[in-house]
Amino acid sequence: MKTAMKLGVAALLSASAAFGAFAQEFTKGVVNKVDTKANKVTIKHEDLKSLDMPAMTMVFRVEDPALLERLKEGSNIEFVAERVNGKLTVTEVK
């Protein structure tokens, strides 16, 4: 019985992870500034459709310092921004 329960939980987690991957929408942008001390990045971005926000230049929080290490000023990127605890946060970069 425990094995069936673990398999059911694993299937549910896999399904929600797959759904989450489809729900995320990447937006194109250019990195203007990287502030590693404050864990922030300034990006000139296209419309953020998922946040209903027009194109502009703005500062985003970055929770994962490893993401900041991959960002360089002047780089063209594609990123996912979400509201995390009420703050606009970059959660993924490719």
PDB file of C-alpha atoms in Angstrom, residues 5-89:
ATOM      1  CA  MET A   5       0.861   5.771  -2.414  1.00  0.00           C
ATOM      2  CA  LYS A   6       4.453   6.777  -3.244  1.00  0.00           C
ATOM      3  CA  LEU A   7       3.843   6.054  -6.929  1.00  0.00           C
ATOM      4  CA  GLY A   8       0.668   8.131  -6.866  1.00  0.00           C
ATOM      5  CA  VAL A   9       2.470  11.066  -5.241  1.00  0.00           C
ATOM      6  CA  ALA A  10       5.355  10.746  -7.728  1.00  0.00           C
ATOM      7  CA  ALA A  11       2.917  10.748 -10.659  1.00  0.00           C
ATOM      8  CA  LEU A  12       1.128  13.798  -9.273  1.00  0.00           C
ATOM      9  CA  LEU A  13       4.407  15.669  -8.806  1.00  0.00           C
ATOM     10  CA  SER A  14       5.536  14.746 -12.324  1.00  0.00           C
ATOM     11  CA  ALA A  15       2.255  15.927 -13.801  1.00  0.00           C
ATOM     12  CA  SER A  16       2.355  19.248 -11.934  1.00  0.00           C
ATOM     13  CA  ALA A  17       6.021  19.775 -12.899  1.00  0.00           C
ATOM     14  CA  ALA A  18       5.178  19.147 -16.550  1.00  0.00           C
ATOM     15  CA  PHE A  19       2.207  21.495 -16.365  1.00  0.00           C
ATOM     16  CA  GLY A  20       4.372  24.175 -14.754  1.00  0.00           C
ATOM     17  CA  ALA A  21       6.911  23.918 -17.566  1.00  0.00           C
ATOM     18  CA  PHE A  22       4.205  24.581 -20.139  1.00  0.00           C
ATOM     19  CA  ALA A  23       2.759  27.483 -18.147  1.00  0.00           C
ATOM     20  CA  GLN A  24       6.039  29.410 -18.053  1.00  0.00           C
ATOM     21  CA  GLU A  25       6.522  31.850 -20.882  1.00  0.00           C
ATOM     22  CA  PHE A  26       9.975  33.099 -21.815  1.00  0.00           C
ATOM     23  CA  THR A  27      10.396  36.777 -22.671  1.00  0.00           C
ATOM     24  CA  LYS A  28      13.255  38.286 -24.685  1.00  0.00           C
ATOM     25  CA  GLY A  29      15.371  40.977 -23.095  1.00  0.00           C
ATOM     26  CA  VAL A  30      18.788  42.611 -22.834  1.00  0.00           C
ATOM     27  CA  VAL A  31      20.728  42.708 -19.567  1.00  0.00           C
ATOM     28  CA  ASN A  32      21.580  46.327 -18.686  1.00  0.00           C
ATOM     29  CA  LYS A  33      23.089  45.813 -15.226  1.00  0.00           C
ATOM     30  CA  VAL A  34      23.898  42.968 -12.837  1.00  0.00           C
ATOM     31  CA  ASP A  35      24.006  43.750  -9.094  1.00  0.00           C
ATOM     32  CA  THR A  36      25.329  40.624  -7.387  1.00  0.00           C
ATOM     33  CA  LYS A  37      25.409  42.213  -3.915  1.00  0.00           C
ATOM     34  CA  ALA A  38      21.692  43.021  -4.019  1.00  0.00           C
ATOM     35  CA  ASN A  39      20.724  39.907  -6.064  1.00  0.00           C
ATOM     36  CA  LYS A  40      19.135  42.112  -8.741  1.00  0.00           C
ATOM     37  CA  VAL A  41      19.344  42.477 -12.487  1.00  0.00           C
ATOM     38  CA  THR A  42      18.162  45.320 -14.731  1.00  0.00           C
ATOM     39  CA  ILE A  43      16.617  44.082 -17.985  1.00  0.00           C
ATOM     40  CA  LYS A  44      15.207  45.930 -21.000  1.00  0.00           C
ATOM     41  CA  HIS A  45      12.445  43.505 -21.925  1.00  0.00           C
ATOM     42  CA  GLU A  46       9.647  42.914 -24.419  1.00  0.00           C
ATOM     43  CA  ASP A  47       6.037  42.668 -23.206  1.00  0.00           C
ATOM     44  CA  LEU A  48       5.725  40.383 -20.176  1.00  0.00           C
ATOM     45  CA  LYS A  49       2.462  38.770 -21.234  1.00  0.00           C
ATOM     46  CA  SER A  50       2.232  36.527 -18.170  1.00  0.00           C
ATOM     47  CA  LEU A  51       2.362  39.617 -15.914  1.00  0.00           C
ATOM     48  CA  ASP A  52       0.320  41.850 -18.260  1.00  0.00           C
ATOM     49  CA  MET A  53       3.203  44.341 -18.420  1.00  0.00           C
ATOM     50  CA  PRO A  54       4.322  46.378 -21.442  1.00  0.00           C
ATOM     51  CA  ALA A  55       7.905  46.481 -22.732  1.00  0.00           C
ATOM     52  CA  MET A  56      10.222  48.576 -20.556  1.00  0.00           C
ATOM     53  CA  THR A  57      13.485  48.579 -18.627  1.00  0.00           C
ATOM     54  CA  MET A  58      13.200  47.488 -15.013  1.00  0.00           C
ATOM     55  CA  VAL A  59      14.952  45.888 -12.064  1.00  0.00           C
ATOM     56  CA  PHE A  60      14.116  42.303 -11.081  1.00  0.00           C
ATOM     57  CA  ARG A  61      15.084  40.298  -8.025  1.00  0.00           C
ATOM     58  CA  VAL A  62      16.961  37.049  -8.593  1.00  0.00           C
ATOM     59  CA  GLU A  63      16.592  34.417  -5.860  1.00  0.00           C
ATOM     60  CA  ASP A  64      19.181  31.986  -7.224  1.00  0.00           C
ATOM     61  CA  PRO A  65      22.704  33.502  -7.189  1.00  0.00           C
ATOM     62  CA  ALA A  66      23.760  30.901  -9.793  1.00  0.00           C
ATOM     63  CA  LEU A  67      21.451  32.661 -12.286  1.00  0.00           C
ATOM     64  CA  LEU A  68      23.204  35.981 -11.662  1.00  0.00           C
ATOM     65  CA  GLU A  69      26.569  34.411 -12.443  1.00  0.00           C
ATOM     66  CA  ARG A  70      25.274  33.499 -15.921  1.00  0.00           C
ATOM     67  CA  LEU A  71      24.110  37.044 -16.713  1.00  0.00           C
ATOM     68  CA  LYS A  72      26.421  39.541 -18.391  1.00  0.00           C
ATOM     69  CA  GLU A  73      25.738  43.201 -19.185  1.00  0.00           C
ATOM     70  CA  GLY A  74      24.750  43.612 -22.836  1.00  0.00           C
ATOM     71  CA  SER A  75      23.689  39.958 -23.212  1.00  0.00           C
ATOM     72  CA  ASN A  76      20.535  39.033 -25.099  1.00  0.00           C
ATOM     73  CA  ILE A  77      18.545  36.612 -22.952  1.00  0.00           C
ATOM     74  CA  GLU A  78      15.215  34.859 -22.696  1.00  0.00           C
ATOM     75  CA  PHE A  79      13.822  34.741 -19.174  1.00  0.00           C
ATOM     76  CA  VAL A  80      10.821  33.919 -17.020  1.00  0.00           C
ATOM     77  CA  ALA A  81       9.645  36.525 -14.507  1.00  0.00           C
ATOM     78  CA  GLU A  82       7.106  35.794 -11.795  1.00  0.00           C
ATOM     79  CA  ARG A  83       5.732  37.486  -8.708  1.00  0.00           C
ATOM     80  CA  VAL A  84       7.436  35.835  -5.734  1.00  0.00           C
ATOM     81  CA  ASN A  85       6.234  37.156  -2.379  1.00  0.00           C
ATOM     82  CA  GLY A  86       4.935  40.255  -4.174  1.00  0.00           C
ATOM     83  CA  LYS A  87       8.294  41.023  -5.860  1.00  0.00           C
ATOM     84  CA  LEU A  88       9.017  40.668  -9.575  1.00  0.00           C
ATOM     85  CA  THR A  89      11.622  37.943  -9.747  1.00  0.00           C
TER      86      THR A  89
END
